[in-house]
Coordinates of C-alpha atoms in Angstrom, one line a residue:
M23 CA 0.0 0.0 0.0
L24 CA 1.4 3.4 -1.0
P25 CA 1.5 5.8 1.9
D26 CA -0.5 8.9 1.2
A27 CA 2.6 11.1 1.7
L28 CA 4.2 9.4 -1.3
R29 CA 1.2 9.6 -3.7
E30 CA 2.3 12.9 -5.3
R31 CA 5.8 11.5 -5.9
A32 CA 4.3 8.3 -7.4
A33 CA 2.2 10.3 -9.8
R34 CA 5.3 12.0 -11.3
V35 CA 7.2 8.7 -12.0
K36 CA 8.3 8.4 -15.7
L37 CA 10.6 5.4 -15.1
L38 CA 10.4 2.4 -12.9
A39 CA 13.8 0.8 -12.5
L40 CA 14.2 -2.5 -10.8
D41 CA 16.9 -4.7 -9.2
V42 CA 16.4 -8.4 -10.0
D43 CA 17.5 -10.8 -7.3
G44 CA 15.3 -10.1 -4.2
V45 CA 12.9 -7.9 -6.2
L46 CA 11.7 -9.7 -9.4
T47 CA 12.8 -13.0 -7.7
D48 CA 12.8 -14.1 -4.1
G49 CA 16.6 -13.9 -4.2
R50 CA 17.1 -17.7 -3.9
L51 CA 19.0 -19.7 -6.5
H52 CA 18.0 -23.3 -7.2
Y53 CA 20.7 -25.6 -8.5
G54 CA 19.8 -28.5 -10.7
P55 CA 21.7 -31.8 -11.0
E56 CA 24.0 -30.5 -13.7
G57 CA 24.9 -27.4 -11.7
E58 CA 22.5 -25.1 -13.6
A59 CA 21.0 -22.3 -11.6
T60 CA 17.3 -21.4 -11.9
K61 CA 15.3 -18.5 -10.6
V62 CA 11.5 -18.1 -10.1
F63 CA 9.6 -15.1 -11.4
D64 CA 6.0 -14.1 -10.4
V65 CA 3.6 -13.8 -13.4
K66 CA 1.6 -11.2 -11.5
D67 CA 4.7 -8.9 -11.6
G68 CA 5.0 -9.4 -15.3
L69 CA 1.4 -8.4 -15.9
G70 CA 1.9 -5.3 -13.7
L71 CA 4.9 -4.3 -15.8
R72 CA 2.8 -4.8 -19.0
L73 CA 0.1 -2.5 -17.6
L74 CA 2.7 0.2 -16.8
R75 CA 4.3 -0.1 -20.2
D76 CA 1.0 0.2 -21.9
E77 CA 0.4 3.4 -19.9
G78 CA 3.6 4.9 -21.1
I79 CA 5.8 4.5 -18.1
A80 CA 9.3 3.3 -19.0
I81 CA 10.7 0.2 -17.3
A82 CA 14.4 -0.6 -16.9
I83 CA 16.4 -3.3 -15.1
V84 CA 19.6 -2.5 -13.2
S85 CA 21.4 -5.6 -11.9
A86 CA 24.9 -6.5 -10.9
K87 CA 24.3 -9.9 -12.3
R88 CA 23.8 -11.2 -15.8
S89 CA 22.2 -14.6 -16.7
T90 CA 20.6 -16.3 -19.7
M91 CA 17.4 -17.0 -17.7
L92 CA 17.1 -13.3 -16.8
E93 CA 17.6 -12.2 -20.4
R94 CA 15.0 -14.7 -21.4
R95 CA 12.5 -13.3 -18.9
L96 CA 13.2 -9.7 -20.0
A97 CA 12.5 -10.7 -23.6
D98 CA 9.3 -12.4 -22.5
L99 CA 8.3 -9.2 -20.8
K100 CA 9.4 -7.1 -23.7
I101 CA 11.8 -5.1 -21.5
S102 CA 14.6 -4.0 -23.7
D103 CA 16.3 -1.4 -21.4
A104 CA 18.5 -3.4 -19.0
C105 CA 22.0 -2.7 -17.5
L106 CA 23.1 -6.2 -16.5
G107 CA 26.4 -7.2 -14.9
R108 CA 26.9 -3.7 -13.7
E109 CA 28.5 -3.3 -10.2
D110 CA 28.0 0.5 -10.1
K111 CA 24.2 0.7 -10.1
R112 CA 24.3 4.5 -9.8
V113 CA 26.1 4.9 -13.1
A114 CA 23.8 2.3 -14.7
L115 CA 20.7 4.2 -13.4
D116 CA 22.0 7.4 -15.0
E117 CA 22.2 5.6 -18.3
V118 CA 18.7 4.2 -18.2
R119 CA 17.4 7.5 -16.9
A120 CA 18.9 9.4 -19.8
R121 CA 17.3 7.0 -22.3
A122 CA 13.9 7.4 -20.6
N123 CA 14.4 11.2 -20.5
A124 CA 13.6 11.2 -16.8
S125 CA 15.0 13.3 -14.0
L126 CA 16.1 11.6 -10.7
D127 CA 12.9 12.9 -9.2
E128 CA 10.8 11.1 -11.8
V129 CA 12.4 7.7 -11.1
C130 CA 11.0 5.0 -8.8
F131 CA 13.6 2.4 -7.9
V132 CA 12.9 -0.9 -6.1
G133 CA 15.9 -2.5 -4.5
D134 CA 16.3 -5.0 -1.6
D135 CA 19.8 -5.0 -0.3
V136 CA 22.6 -2.6 0.7
L137 CA 24.2 -2.6 -2.7
D138 CA 21.0 -0.8 -3.9
L139 CA 21.3 2.0 -1.3
P140 CA 23.4 4.4 -3.6
V141 CA 20.4 4.4 -6.0
L142 CA 17.7 4.3 -3.5
R143 CA 19.1 7.4 -1.8
V144 CA 18.9 9.6 -4.9
V145 CA 15.6 8.7 -6.7
G146 CA 12.3 10.5 -6.3
L147 CA 10.6 7.4 -5.0
A148 CA 12.5 4.5 -3.3
A149 CA 10.9 1.2 -2.4
T150 CA 11.9 -2.2 -1.0
P151 CA 10.1 -5.5 -0.7
A152 CA 8.8 -6.5 2.7
D153 CA 11.7 -8.9 3.0
G154 CA 14.3 -6.4 2.0
H155 CA 17.4 -6.1 4.2
A156 CA 16.8 -4.4 7.5
L157 CA 19.1 -1.5 6.7
V158 CA 17.3 -0.8 3.5
R159 CA 13.8 -1.1 5.1
R160 CA 15.0 1.5 7.7
E161 CA 16.2 3.9 5.0
V162 CA 13.5 3.9 2.3
P163 CA 10.2 5.7 2.6
W164 CA 8.2 2.9 1.1
V165 CA 8.4 -0.7 2.4
L166 CA 6.1 -2.8 0.4
Q167 CA 3.7 -5.3 1.8
A168 CA 4.7 -8.1 -0.6
C169 CA 8.0 -9.9 -0.6
G170 CA 10.5 -10.0 -3.5
G171 CA 9.5 -12.4 -6.2
R172 CA 6.0 -12.7 -4.7
G173 CA 4.1 -9.7 -6.0
A174 CA 6.3 -6.8 -4.8
V175 CA 6.7 -5.5 -8.3
R176 CA 3.0 -5.8 -9.0
E177 CA 2.3 -3.8 -5.8
V178 CA 4.5 -1.0 -7.1
C179 CA 3.0 -1.1 -10.6
D180 CA -0.6 -0.9 -9.3
A181 CA 0.3 1.9 -6.9
L182 CA 2.0 4.0 -9.6
L183 CA -1.1 3.6 -11.8
E184 CA -3.4 4.3 -8.9
A185 CA -1.5 7.5 -8.1
R186 CA -2.2 8.7 -11.6
G187 CA -5.9 7.6 -11.4
R188 CA -5.3 5.1 -14.2
L189 CA -5.3 1.6 -12.6
E190 CA -8.9 0.6 -13.4
A191 CA -8.7 2.2 -16.9
A192 CA -5.4 0.4 -17.6
V193 CA -6.9 -3.0 -16.6
E194 CA -10.0 -2.3 -18.7
T195 CA -7.9 -1.4 -21.7
L196 CA -5.9 -4.6 -21.3
L197 CA -9.1 -6.7 -21.0
A198 CA -10.5 -5.1 -24.1
T199 CA -7.5 -6.1 -26.2
R200 CA -7.7 -9.8 -25.3

């Protein structure tokens, strides 16, 4: 649930930037018998991202890690703006922000761990999943009700659309095109 004090900031967001592990996933890695790692993504998050994109809000991924399965998921979601394998997330954010023509104040970033703090500290709207690291939860203004990989991204997407008064209209538009 978006706190009322953040509603105005949420209405200004032009770019939603996301960390991956612990945000789009629950942060766990599952290893198969051949040593291959797998991650689990929540389909509700994917639908929320589609609703945002259809409403003209840019989406970008900023992650210190790179993986084939992540690239596959981003392709499935039609997210083409991704800075993967980038240790300096602040620099990566500036790159995606420039492509989206968004000021720092117009960016919502969702991160879950201390490596995300340099970005969370400078954006207009910072959020962390309910199971984000304690230091992050203490520092950001918006602690989500959902956990990473379990609807946290959908919660953000819905709140951003609701702040613009567009959630129901976005859903109806989606349903009309099916």
